[in-house]
mmCIF file of C-alpha atoms in Angstrom:
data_model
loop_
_atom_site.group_PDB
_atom_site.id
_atom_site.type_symbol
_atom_site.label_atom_id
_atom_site.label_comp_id
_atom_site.label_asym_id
_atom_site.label_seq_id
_atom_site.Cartn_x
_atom_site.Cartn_y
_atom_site.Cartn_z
ATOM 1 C CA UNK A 7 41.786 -36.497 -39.377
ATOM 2 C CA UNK A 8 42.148 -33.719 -42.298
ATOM 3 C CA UNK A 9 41.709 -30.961 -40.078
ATOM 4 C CA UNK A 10 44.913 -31.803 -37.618
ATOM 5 C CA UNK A 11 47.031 -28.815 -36.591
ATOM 6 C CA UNK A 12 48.108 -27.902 -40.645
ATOM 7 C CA UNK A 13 49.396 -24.545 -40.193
ATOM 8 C CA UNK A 14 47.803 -22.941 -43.391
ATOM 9 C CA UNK A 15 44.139 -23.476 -41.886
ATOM 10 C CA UNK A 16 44.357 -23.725 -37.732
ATOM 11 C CA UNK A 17 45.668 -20.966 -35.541
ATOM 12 C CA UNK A 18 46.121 -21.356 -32.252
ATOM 13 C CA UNK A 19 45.519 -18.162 -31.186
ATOM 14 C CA UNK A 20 45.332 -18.054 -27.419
ATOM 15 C CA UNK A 21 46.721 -20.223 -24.409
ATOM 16 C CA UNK A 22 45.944 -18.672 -21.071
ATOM 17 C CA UNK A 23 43.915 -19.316 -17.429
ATOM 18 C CA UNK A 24 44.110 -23.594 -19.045
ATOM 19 C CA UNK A 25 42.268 -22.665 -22.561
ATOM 20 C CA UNK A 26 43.557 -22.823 -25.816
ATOM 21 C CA UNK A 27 40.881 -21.216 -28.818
ATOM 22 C CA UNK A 28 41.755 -23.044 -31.957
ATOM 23 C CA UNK A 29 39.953 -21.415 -35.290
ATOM 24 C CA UNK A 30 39.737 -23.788 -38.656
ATOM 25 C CA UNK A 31 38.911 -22.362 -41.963
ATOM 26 C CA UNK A 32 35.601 -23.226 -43.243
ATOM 27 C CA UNK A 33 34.816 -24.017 -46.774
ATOM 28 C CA UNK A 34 30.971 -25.035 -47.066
ATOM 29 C CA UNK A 35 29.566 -24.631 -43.505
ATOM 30 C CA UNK A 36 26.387 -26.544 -44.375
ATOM 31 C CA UNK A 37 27.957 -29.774 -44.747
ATOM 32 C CA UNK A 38 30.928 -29.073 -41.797
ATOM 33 C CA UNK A 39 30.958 -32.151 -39.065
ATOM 34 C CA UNK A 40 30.988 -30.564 -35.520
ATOM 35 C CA UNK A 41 31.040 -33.668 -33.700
ATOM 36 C CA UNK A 42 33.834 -34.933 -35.670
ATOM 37 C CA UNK A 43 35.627 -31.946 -35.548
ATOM 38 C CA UNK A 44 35.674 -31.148 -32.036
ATOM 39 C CA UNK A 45 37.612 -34.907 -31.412
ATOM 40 C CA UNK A 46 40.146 -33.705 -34.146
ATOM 41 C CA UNK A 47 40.621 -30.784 -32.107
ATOM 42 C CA UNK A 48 40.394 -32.401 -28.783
ATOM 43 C CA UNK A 49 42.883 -34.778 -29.680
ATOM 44 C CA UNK A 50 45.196 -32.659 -31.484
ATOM 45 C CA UNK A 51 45.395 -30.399 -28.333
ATOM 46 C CA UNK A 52 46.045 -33.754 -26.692
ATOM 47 C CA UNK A 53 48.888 -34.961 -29.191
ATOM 48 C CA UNK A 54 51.046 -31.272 -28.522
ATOM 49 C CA UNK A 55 50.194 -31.684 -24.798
ATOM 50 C CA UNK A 56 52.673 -34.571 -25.113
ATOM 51 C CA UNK A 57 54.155 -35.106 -28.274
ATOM 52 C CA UNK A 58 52.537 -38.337 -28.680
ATOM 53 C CA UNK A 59 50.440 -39.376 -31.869
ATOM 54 C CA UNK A 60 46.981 -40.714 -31.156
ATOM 55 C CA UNK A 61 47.671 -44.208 -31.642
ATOM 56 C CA UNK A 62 49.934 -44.237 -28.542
ATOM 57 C CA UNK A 63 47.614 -42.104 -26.431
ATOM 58 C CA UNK A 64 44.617 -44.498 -27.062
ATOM 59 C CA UNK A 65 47.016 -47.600 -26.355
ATOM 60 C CA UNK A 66 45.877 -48.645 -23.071
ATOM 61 C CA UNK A 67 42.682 -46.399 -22.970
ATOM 62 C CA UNK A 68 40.562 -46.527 -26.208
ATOM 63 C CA UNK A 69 37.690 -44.322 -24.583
ATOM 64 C CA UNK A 70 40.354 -41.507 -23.485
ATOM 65 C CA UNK A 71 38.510 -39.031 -26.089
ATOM 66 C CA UNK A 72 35.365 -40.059 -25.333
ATOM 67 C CA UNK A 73 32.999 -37.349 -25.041
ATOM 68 C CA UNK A 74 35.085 -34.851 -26.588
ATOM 69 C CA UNK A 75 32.425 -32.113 -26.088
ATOM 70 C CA UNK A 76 33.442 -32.395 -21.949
ATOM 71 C CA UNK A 77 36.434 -30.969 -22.675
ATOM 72 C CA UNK A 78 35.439 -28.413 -24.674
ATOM 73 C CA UNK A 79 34.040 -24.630 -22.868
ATOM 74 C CA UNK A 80 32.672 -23.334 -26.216
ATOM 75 C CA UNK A 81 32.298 -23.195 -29.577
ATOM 76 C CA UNK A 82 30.984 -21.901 -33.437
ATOM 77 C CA UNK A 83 31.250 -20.273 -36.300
ATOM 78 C CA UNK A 84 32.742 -17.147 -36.555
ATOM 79 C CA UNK A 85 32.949 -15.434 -40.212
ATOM 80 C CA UNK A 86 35.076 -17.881 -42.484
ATOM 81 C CA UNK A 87 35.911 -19.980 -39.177
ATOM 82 C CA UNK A 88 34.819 -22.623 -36.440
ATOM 83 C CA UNK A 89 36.120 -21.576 -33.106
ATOM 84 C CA UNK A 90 36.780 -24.014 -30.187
ATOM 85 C CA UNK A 91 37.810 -23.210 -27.320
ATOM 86 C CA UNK A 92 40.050 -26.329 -25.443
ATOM 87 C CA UNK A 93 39.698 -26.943 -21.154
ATOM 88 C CA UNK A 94 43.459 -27.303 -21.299
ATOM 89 C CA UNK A 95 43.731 -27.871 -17.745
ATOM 90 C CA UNK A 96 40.510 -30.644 -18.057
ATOM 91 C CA UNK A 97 42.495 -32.393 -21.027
ATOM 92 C CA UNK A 98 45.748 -32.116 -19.011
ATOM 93 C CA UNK A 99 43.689 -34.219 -15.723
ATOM 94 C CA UNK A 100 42.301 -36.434 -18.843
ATOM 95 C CA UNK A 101 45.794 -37.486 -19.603
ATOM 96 C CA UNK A 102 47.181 -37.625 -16.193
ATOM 97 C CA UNK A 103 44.534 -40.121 -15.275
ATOM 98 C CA UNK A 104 45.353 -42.318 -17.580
ATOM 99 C CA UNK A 105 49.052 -42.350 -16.909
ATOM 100 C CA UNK A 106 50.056 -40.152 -19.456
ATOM 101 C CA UNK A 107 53.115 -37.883 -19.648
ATOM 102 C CA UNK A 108 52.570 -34.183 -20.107
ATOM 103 C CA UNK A 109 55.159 -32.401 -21.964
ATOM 104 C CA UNK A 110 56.791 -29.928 -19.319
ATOM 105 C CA UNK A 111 59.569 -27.353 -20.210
ATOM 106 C CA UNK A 112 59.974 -24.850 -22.722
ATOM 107 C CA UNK A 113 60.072 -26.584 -25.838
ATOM 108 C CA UNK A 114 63.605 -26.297 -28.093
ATOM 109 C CA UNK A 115 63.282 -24.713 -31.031
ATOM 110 C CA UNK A 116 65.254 -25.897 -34.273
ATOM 111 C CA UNK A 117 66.684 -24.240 -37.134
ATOM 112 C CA UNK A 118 66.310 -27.027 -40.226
ATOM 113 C CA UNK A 119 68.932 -27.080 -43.162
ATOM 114 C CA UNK A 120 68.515 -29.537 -45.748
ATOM 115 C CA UNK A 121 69.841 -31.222 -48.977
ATOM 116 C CA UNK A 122 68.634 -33.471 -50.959
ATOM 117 C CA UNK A 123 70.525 -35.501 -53.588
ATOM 118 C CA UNK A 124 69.802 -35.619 -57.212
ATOM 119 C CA UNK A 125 71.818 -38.269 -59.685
ATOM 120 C CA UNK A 126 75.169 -37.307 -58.767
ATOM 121 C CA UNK A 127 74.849 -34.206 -57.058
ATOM 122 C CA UNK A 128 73.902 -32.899 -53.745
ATOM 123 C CA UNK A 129 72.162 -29.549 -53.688
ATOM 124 C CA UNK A 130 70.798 -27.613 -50.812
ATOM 125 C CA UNK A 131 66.786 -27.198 -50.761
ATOM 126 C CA UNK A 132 65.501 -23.668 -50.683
ATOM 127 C CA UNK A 133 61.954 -22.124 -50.020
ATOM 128 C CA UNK A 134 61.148 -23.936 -52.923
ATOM 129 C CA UNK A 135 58.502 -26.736 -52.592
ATOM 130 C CA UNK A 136 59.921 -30.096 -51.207
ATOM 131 C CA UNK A 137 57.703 -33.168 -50.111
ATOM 132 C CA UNK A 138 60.532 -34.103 -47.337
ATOM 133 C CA UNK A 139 60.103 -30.214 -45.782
ATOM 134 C CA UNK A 140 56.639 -30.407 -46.448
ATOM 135 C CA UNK A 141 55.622 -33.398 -44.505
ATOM 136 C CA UNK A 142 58.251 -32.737 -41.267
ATOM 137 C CA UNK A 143 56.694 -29.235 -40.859
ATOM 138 C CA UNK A 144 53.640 -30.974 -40.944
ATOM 139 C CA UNK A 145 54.545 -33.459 -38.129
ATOM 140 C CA UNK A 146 56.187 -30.450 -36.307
ATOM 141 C CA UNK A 147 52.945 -28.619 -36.957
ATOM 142 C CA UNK A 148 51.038 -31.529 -34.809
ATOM 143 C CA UNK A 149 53.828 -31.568 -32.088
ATOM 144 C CA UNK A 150 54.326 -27.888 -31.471
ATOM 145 C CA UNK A 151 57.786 -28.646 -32.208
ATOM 146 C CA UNK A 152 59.270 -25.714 -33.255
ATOM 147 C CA UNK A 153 60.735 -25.762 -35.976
ATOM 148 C CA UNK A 154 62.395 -22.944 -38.697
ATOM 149 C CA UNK A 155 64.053 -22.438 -41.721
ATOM 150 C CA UNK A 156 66.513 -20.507 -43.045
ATOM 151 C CA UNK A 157 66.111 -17.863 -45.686
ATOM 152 C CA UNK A 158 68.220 -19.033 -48.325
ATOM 153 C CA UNK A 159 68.968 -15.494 -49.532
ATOM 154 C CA UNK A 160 72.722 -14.787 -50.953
ATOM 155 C CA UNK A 161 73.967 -15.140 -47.710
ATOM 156 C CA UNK A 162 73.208 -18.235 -46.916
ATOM 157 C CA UNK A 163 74.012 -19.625 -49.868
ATOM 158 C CA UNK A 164 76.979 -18.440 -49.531
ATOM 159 C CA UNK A 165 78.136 -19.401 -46.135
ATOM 160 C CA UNK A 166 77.028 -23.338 -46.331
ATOM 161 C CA UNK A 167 77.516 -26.034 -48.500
ATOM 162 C CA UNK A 168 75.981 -29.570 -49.618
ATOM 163 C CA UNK A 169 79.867 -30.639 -49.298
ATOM 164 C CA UNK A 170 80.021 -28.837 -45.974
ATOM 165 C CA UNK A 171 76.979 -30.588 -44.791
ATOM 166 C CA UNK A 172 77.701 -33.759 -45.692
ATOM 167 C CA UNK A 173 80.881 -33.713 -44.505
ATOM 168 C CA UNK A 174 80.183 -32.879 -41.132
ATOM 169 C CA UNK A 175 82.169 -29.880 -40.877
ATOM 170 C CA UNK A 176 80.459 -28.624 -37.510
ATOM 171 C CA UNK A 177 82.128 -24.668 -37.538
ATOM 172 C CA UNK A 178 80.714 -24.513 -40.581
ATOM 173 C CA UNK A 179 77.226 -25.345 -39.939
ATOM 174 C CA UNK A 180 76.934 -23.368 -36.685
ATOM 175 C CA UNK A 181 78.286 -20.318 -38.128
ATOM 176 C CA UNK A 182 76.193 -20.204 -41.054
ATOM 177 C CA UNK A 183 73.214 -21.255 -38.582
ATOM 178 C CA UNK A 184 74.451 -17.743 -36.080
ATOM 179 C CA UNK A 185 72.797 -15.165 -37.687
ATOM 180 C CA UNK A 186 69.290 -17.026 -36.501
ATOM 181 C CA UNK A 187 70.114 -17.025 -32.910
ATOM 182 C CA UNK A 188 68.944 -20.372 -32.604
ATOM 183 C CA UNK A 189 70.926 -23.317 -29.906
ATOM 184 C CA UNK A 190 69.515 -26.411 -31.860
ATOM 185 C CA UNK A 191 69.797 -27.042 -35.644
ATOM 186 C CA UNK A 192 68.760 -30.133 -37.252
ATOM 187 C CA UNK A 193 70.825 -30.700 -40.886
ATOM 188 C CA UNK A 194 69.122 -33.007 -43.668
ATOM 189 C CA UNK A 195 70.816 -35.269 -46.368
ATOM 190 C CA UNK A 196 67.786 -36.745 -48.454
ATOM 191 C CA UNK A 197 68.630 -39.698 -50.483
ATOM 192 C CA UNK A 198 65.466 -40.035 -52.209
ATOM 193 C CA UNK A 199 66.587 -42.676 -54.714
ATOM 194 C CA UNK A 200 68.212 -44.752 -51.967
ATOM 195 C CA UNK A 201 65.083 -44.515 -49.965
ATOM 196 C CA UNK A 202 67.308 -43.643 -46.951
ATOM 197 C CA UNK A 203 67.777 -39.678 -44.955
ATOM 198 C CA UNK A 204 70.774 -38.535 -43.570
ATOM 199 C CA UNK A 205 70.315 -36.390 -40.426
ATOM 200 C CA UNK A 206 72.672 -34.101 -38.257
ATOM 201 C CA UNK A 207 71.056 -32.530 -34.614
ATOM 202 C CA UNK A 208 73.600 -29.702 -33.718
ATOM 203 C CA UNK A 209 73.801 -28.476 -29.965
ATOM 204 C CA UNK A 210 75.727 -26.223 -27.600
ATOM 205 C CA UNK A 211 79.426 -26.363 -29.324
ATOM 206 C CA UNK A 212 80.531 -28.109 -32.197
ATOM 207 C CA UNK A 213 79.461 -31.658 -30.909
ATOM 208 C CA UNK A 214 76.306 -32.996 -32.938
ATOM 209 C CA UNK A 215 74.195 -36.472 -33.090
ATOM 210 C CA UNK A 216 73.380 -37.922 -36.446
ATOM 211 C CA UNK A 217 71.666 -40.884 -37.741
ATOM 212 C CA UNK A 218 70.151 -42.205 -40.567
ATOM 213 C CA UNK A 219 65.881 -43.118 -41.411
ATOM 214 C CA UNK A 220 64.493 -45.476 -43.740
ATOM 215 C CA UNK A 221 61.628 -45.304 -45.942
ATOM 216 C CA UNK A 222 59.948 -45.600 -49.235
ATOM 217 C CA UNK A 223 58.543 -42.022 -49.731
ATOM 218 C CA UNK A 224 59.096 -38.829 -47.947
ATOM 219 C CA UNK A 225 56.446 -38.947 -45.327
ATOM 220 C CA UNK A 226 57.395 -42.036 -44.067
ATOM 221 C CA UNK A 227 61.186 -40.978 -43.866
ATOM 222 C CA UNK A 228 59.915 -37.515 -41.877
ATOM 223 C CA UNK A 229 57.893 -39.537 -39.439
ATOM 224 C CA UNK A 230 60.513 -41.622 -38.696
ATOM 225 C CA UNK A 231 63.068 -38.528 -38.435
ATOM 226 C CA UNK A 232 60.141 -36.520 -36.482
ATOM 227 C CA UNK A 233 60.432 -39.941 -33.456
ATOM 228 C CA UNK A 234 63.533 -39.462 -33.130
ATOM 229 C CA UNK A 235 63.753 -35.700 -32.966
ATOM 230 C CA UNK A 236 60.475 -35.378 -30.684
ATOM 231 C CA UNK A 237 62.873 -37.882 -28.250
ATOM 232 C CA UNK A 238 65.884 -35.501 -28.115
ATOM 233 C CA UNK A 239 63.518 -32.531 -27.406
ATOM 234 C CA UNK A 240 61.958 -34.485 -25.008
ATOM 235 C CA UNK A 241 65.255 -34.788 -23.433
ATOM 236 C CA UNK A 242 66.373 -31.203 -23.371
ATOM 237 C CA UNK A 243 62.817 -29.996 -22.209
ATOM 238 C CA UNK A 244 63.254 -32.092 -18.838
ATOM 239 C CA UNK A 245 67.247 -30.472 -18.555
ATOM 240 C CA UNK A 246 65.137 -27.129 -18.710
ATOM 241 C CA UNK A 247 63.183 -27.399 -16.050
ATOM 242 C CA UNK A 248 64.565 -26.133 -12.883
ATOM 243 C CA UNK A 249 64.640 -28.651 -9.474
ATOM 244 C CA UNK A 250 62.055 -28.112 -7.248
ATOM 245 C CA UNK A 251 64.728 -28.532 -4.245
ATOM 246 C CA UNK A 252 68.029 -27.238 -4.151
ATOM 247 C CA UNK A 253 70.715 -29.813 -4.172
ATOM 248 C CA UNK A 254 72.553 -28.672 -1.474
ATOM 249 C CA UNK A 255 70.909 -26.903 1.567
ATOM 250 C CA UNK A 256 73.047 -25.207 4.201
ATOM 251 C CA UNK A 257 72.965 -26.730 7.878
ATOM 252 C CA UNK A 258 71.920 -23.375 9.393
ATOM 253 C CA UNK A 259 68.612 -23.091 7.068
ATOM 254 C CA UNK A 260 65.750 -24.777 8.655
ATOM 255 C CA UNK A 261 63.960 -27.174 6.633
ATOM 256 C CA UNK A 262 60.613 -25.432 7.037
ATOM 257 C CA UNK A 263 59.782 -22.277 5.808
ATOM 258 C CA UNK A 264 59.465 -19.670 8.738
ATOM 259 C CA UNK A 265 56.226 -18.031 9.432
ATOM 260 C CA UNK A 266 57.915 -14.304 8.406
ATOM 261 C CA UNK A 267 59.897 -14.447 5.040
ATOM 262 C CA UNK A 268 61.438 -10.752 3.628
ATOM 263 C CA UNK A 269 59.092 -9.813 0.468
ATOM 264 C CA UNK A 270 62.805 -10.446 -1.429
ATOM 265 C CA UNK A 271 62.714 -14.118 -0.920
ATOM 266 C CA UNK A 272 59.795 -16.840 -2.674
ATOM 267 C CA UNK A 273 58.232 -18.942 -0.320
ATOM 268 C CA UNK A 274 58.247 -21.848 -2.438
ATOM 269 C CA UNK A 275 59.631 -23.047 -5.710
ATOM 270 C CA UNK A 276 57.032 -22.409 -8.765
ATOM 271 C CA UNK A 277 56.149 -25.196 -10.467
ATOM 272 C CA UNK A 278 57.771 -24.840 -14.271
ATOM 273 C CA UNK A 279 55.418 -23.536 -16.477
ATOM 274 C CA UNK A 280 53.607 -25.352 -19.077
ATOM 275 C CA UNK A 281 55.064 -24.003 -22.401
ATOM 276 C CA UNK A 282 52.690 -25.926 -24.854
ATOM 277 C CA UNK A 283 51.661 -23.635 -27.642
ATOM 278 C CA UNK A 284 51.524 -23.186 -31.415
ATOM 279 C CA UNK A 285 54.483 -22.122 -33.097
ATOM 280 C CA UNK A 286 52.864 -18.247 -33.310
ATOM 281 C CA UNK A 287 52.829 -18.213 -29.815
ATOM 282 C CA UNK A 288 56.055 -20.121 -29.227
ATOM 283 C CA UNK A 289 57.799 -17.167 -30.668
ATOM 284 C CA UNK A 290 55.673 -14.448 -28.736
ATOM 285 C CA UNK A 291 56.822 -15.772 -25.073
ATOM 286 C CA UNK A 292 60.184 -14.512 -26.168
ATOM 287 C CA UNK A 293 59.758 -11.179 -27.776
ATOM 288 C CA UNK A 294 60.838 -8.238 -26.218
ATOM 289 C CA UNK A 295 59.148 -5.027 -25.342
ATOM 290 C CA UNK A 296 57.945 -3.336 -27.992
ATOM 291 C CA UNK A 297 57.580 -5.755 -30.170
ATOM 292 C CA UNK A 298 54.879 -7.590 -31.790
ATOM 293 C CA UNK A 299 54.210 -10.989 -33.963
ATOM 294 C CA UNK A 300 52.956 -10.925 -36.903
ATOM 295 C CA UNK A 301 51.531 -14.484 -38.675
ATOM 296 C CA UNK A 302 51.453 -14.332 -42.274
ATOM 297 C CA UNK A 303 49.741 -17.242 -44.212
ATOM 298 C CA UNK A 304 51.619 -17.017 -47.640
ATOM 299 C CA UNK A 305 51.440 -18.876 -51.093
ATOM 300 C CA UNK A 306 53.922 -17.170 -53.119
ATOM 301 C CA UNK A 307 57.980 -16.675 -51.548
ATOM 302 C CA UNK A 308 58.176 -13.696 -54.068
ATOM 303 C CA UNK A 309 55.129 -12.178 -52.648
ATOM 304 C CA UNK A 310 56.214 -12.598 -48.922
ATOM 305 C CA UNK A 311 59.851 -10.891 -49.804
ATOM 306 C CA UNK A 312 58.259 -8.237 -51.452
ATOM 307 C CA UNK A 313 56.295 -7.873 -48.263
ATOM 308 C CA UNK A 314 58.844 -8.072 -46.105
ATOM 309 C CA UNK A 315 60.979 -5.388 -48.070
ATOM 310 C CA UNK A 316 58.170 -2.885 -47.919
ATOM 311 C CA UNK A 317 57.408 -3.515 -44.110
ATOM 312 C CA UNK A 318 61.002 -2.411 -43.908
ATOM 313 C CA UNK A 319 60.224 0.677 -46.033
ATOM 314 C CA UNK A 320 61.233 2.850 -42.577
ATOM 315 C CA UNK A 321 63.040 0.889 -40.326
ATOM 316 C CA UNK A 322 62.869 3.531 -37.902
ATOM 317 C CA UNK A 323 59.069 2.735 -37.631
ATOM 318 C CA UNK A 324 59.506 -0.959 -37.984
ATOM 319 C CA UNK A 325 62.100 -2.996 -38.238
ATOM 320 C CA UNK A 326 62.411 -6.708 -38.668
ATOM 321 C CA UNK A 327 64.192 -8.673 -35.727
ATOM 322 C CA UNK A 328 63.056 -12.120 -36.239
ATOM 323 C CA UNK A 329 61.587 -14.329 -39.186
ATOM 324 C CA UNK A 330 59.998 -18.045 -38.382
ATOM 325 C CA UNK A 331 59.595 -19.486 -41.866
ATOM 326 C CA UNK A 332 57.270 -22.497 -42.506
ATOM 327 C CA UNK A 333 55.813 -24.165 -45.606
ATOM 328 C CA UNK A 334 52.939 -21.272 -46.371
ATOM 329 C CA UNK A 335 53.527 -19.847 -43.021
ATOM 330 C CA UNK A 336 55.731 -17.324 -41.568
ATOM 331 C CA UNK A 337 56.160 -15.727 -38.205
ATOM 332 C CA UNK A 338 57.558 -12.278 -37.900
ATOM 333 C CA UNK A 339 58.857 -10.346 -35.181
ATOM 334 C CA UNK A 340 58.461 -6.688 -35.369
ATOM 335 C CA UNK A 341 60.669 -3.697 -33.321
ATOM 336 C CA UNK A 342 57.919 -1.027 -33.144
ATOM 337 C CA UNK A 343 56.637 1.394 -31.119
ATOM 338 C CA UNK A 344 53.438 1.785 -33.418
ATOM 339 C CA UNK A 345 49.999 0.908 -32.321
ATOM 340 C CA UNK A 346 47.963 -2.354 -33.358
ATOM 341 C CA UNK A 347 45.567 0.106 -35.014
ATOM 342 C CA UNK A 348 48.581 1.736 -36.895
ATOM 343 C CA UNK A 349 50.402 -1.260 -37.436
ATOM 344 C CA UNK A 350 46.937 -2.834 -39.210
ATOM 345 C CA UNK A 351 46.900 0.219 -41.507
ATOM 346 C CA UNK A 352 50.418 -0.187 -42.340
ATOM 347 C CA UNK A 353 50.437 -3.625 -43.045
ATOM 348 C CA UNK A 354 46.490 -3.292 -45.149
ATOM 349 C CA UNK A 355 48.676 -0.669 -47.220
ATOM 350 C CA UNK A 356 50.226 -3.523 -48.902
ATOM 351 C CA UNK A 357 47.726 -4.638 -51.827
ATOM 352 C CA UNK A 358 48.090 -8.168 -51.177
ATOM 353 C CA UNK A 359 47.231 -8.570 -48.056
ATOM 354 C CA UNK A 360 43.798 -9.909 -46.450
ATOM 355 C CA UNK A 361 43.034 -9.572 -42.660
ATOM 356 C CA UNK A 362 41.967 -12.671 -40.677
ATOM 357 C CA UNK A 363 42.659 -12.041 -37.045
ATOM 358 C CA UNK A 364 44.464 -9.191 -35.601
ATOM 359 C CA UNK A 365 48.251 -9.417 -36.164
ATOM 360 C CA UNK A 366 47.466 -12.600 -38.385
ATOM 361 C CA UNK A 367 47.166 -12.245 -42.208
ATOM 362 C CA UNK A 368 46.746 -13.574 -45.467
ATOM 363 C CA UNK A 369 48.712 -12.657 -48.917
ATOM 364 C CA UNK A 370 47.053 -13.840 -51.737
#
């Protein structure tokens, strides 16, 4: 399944009223397999619905993607793309049928540092291509588990260590990890020529859980990291989500709900909302007023700086307030007041760039 969630050629670009329209990039539409396609999607949709791979979901029911096509509303090609459009909420009865666990709560997001050791030395990985990195965005990719990175500009590199990482000094992890704004961060020791990975999962305070994976090559050391990590997010999702009944009720409030309730008070407990979405949209939930998201599908680090600097040109126009960083994808949150229609000619004023959706582009 080629086409599975890689960030640099399927956007999730909309989750409302239980649909989700996914668009792949298209290289030779004449030879393209809809059929096929339409189960990658289907059960893609299926593995972030509950952060289980495919294998597990088909356990116990091997025909639970069977006619993929009755879980689809629409589809086709559109330009450079193929367009489907997911029944979320028909996938989501799918799965509950069958016994299967939907992911509920908001979803943690993770800010990943890493190292990676070389002969004798430890050094910490940048932006710089890393097959580790590489393959655990990937699995995070197929997950919707967010994940970031850090910049690695000056000041990063100057406010954490390999020696810090490795040993474990916590104040200096989470204050280098502060200017992000992030509650989670996940810290990497690769040991490629001991086949082995050191990991570190920071939360609230200074207390952390660490461990270590196994594995020949790098993808099979990030899958086994990427269990483990989609467990403890499992975990913190279900401390998210709010109790449907308060634990304690006062004697003098009746246990029904009276016919006449003040406008001020909720008749019932909402059910916690569904927060299952691609890591563009992850980030959106939580912007502010004002702002906007920008996806940009990079190649070159250089080239995304330079774009970054000159989005910054005025910061009274626009200013940066929040950068998700993945391999060949980043997610930017903008503090503007201008319109899409300006914002498109601002950001089509930089040479590089190459519309593909509106707020989502492509430097090349």
């Amino acid at each position: 399944m080629a086409l599975r969630f890689i960030a640099t050629s399927v956007f999730l670009i909309a989750f409302q009223c239980g649909a989700a329209e996914y668009r792949i990039l298209v290289d030779n539409p004449e030879s393209f397999a809809v059929e096929t396609t339409l189960e990658e999607v289907v059960v893609g949709a299926a593995e972030q619905l509950t952060g289980m791979p495919a294998a597990d979901l088909t356990a116990n029911t091997t025909d639970l993607f069977s006619l993929p096509e009755a879980l689809v509303n629409s589809y086709g090609f559109d330009g450079g793309f193929f367009l489907v459009d997911v029944d979320i909420d028909g996938l989501k009865s799918r799965l509950e049928t069958a016994g299967i666990d939907i992911w509920s709560g908001k979803r943690p997001q993770f800010l990943v540092w890493a190292t990676e050791e070389r002969g004798l030395d430890r050094v910490m990985v940048g932006n710089e291509l890393n097959s580790l990195i590489d393959a655990l965005f990937s699995g995070a990719a197929r997950y919707a588990l967010p994940l970031n990175r850090p910049l690695m500009d000056l000041d990063d590199t100057l406010a954490l260590s390999p020696a810090e990482i490795w040993g474990e000094f916590s104040g200096a992890v989470l204050q280098a990890s502060a200017r992000y704004k992030v509650d989670h961060v996940l810290v990497l020791g690769d040991r490629p020529d001991q086949q082995s990975l050191r990991f570190w999962i920071y939360g609230v305070g200074q207390n952390f859980t660490s461990g270590e994976v196994s594995g020949t090559d790098a993808k099979t050391r990030a899958e086994g990291l990427m269990s483990i990590l989609l467990q403890y997010a499992k975990s913190l999702s279900l401390e998210s989500v709010p109790e449907s009944v308060p634990e304690s009720v006062p004697e003098s409030v009746p246990e029904s709900v009276p016919e006449s309730v003040p406008e001020s008070v909720p008749e019932s407990v909402p059910e916690p909302e569904l927060l299952v979405e691609s890591f563009l949209e992850q980030t959106a939930k939580v912007t502010l007023p004002e702002t906007k998201l920008l996806s940009i599908d990079y190649d070159e680090v250089l080239v995304l700086m330079a774009f970054l600097d000159y989005l910054e040109i005025d910061p009274a126009q626009v200013k940066i307030s929040e950068i998700s960083m993945y391999p060949e994808l980043a997610n930017i949150v903008l503090e503007t007041e201008l319109s899409m229609k300006e914002l498109d000619g601002l950001v089509s004023g930089f040479g590089a760039v190459q519309f593909v959706s509106p707020l989502v582009y492509a430097l090349r």
